[in-house]
Coordinates of C-alpha atoms in Angstrom, one line a residue:
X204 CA 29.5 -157.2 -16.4
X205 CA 30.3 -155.1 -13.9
X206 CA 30.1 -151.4 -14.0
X207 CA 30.2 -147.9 -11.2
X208 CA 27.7 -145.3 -11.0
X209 CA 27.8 -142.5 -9.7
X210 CA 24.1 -141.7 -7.9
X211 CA 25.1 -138.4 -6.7
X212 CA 27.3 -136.4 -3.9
X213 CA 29.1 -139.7 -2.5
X214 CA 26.8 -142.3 -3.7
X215 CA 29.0 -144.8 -6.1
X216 CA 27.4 -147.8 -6.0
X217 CA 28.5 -151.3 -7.9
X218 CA 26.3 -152.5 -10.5
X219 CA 25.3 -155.6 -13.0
X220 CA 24.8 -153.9 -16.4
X221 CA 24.7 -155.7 -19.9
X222 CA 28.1 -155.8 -22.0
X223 CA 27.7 -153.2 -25.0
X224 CA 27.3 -154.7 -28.6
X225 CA 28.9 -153.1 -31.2
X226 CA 28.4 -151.8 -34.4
X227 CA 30.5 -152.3 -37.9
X228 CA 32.8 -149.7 -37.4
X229 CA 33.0 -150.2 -33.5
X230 CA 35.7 -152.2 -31.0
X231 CA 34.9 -153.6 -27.6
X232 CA 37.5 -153.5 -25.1
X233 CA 38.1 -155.2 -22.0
X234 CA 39.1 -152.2 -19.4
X235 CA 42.0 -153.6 -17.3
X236 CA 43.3 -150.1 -16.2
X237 CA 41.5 -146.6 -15.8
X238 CA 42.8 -143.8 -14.2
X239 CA 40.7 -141.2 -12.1
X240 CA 40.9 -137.6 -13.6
X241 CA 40.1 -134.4 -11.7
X242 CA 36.6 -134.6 -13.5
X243 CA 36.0 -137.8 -11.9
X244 CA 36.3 -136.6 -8.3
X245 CA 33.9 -133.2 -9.1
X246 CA 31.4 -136.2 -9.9
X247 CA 31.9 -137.8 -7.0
X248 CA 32.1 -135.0 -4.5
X249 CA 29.2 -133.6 -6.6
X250 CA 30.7 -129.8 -6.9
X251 CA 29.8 -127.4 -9.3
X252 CA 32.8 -127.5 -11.8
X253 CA 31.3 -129.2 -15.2
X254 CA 28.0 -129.3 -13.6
X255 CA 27.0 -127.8 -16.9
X256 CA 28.1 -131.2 -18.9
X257 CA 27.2 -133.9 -17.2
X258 CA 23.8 -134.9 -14.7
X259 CA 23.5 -138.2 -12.8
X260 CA 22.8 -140.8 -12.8
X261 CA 26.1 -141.4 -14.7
X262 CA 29.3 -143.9 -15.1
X263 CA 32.6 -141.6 -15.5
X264 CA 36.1 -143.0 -16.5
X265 CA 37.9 -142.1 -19.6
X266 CA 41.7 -142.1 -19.0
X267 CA 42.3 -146.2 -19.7
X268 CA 43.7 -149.3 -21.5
X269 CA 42.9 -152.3 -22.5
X270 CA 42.7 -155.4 -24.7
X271 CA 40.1 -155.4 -28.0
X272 CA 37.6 -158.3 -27.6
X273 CA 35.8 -157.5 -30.3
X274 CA 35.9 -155.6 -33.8
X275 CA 33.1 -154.8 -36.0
X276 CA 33.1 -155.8 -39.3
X277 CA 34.7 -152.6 -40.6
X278 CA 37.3 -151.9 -38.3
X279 CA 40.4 -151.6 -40.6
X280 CA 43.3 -151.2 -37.6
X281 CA 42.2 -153.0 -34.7
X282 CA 42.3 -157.3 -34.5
X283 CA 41.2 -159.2 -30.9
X284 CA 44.2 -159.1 -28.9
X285 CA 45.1 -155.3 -29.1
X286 CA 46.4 -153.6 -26.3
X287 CA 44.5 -150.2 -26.5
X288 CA 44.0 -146.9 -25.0
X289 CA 41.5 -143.8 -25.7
X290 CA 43.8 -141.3 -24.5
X291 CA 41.9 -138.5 -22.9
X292 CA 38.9 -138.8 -24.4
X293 CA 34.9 -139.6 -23.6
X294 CA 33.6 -142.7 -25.5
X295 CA 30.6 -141.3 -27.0
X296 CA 27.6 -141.6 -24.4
X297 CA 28.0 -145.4 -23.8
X298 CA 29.3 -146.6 -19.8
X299 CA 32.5 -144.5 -19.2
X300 CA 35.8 -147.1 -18.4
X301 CA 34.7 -147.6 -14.9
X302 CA 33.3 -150.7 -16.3
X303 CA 34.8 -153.9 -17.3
X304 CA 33.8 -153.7 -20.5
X305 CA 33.7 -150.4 -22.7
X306 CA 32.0 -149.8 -26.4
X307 CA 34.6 -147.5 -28.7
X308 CA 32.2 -146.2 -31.6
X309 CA 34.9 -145.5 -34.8
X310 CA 37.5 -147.2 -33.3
X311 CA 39.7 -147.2 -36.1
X312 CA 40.0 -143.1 -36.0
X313 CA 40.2 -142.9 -31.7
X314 CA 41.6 -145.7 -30.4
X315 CA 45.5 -146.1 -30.2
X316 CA 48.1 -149.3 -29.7
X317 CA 50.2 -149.7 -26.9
X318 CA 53.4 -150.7 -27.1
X319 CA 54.2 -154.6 -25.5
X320 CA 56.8 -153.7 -23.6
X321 CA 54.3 -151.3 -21.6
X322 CA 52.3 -152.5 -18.9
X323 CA 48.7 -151.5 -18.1

């Protein structure tokens, strides 16, 4: 799959990465939307708010939807097909949604439906 990282101070560079397996209570989801937050640009522009958090090498992204490609064996709430979103939230120290591809540990207590009628 394909995934951003962020190198440093203007240096995003396009990479090959493996797709995450998950775990029995995880959900993989196919990213087909991700917003870029305010933290997102302090990555890239490499200034000192949330220096404290976060060090690169690193992937950011987590304001996104998508569609579950995979459940673990127990996820209770989620089937293959789901249209999903986080919300605001980090994914647990996996690739961030600027990847295709994103591993949601306990998705049955984070992640959240979207309506059909909304588009990504």
């Amino acid at each position: 799959m394909k995934t951003a990282i962020i190198y440093g101070p203007h240096d995003v560079r396009v990479e090959d990465a493996d797709t995450p397996e998950i775990g029995p209570h995880d959900a993989l989801v196919q990213v087909k939307a991700s917003g870029i937050c305010g933290s997102d640009v302090h990555r890239f522009l490499g200034t000192a708010y949330g220096r404290n958090y976060w060090t690169y090498p690193m992937n950011s992204g987590h304001e996104y939807c998508g569609d579950v490609v995979q459940v673990g064996t127990a996820v209770k709430t989620f089937r293959e097909g789901d249209r999903v979103t986080l919300g605001v939230a980090w994914t647990g120290g996996d690739l961030g949604a600027f990847s295709e591809f994103i591993r949601i540990p306990d998705a049955d207590r984070r992640l959240r439906k979207l309506p059909l009628e909304m588009s990504y």
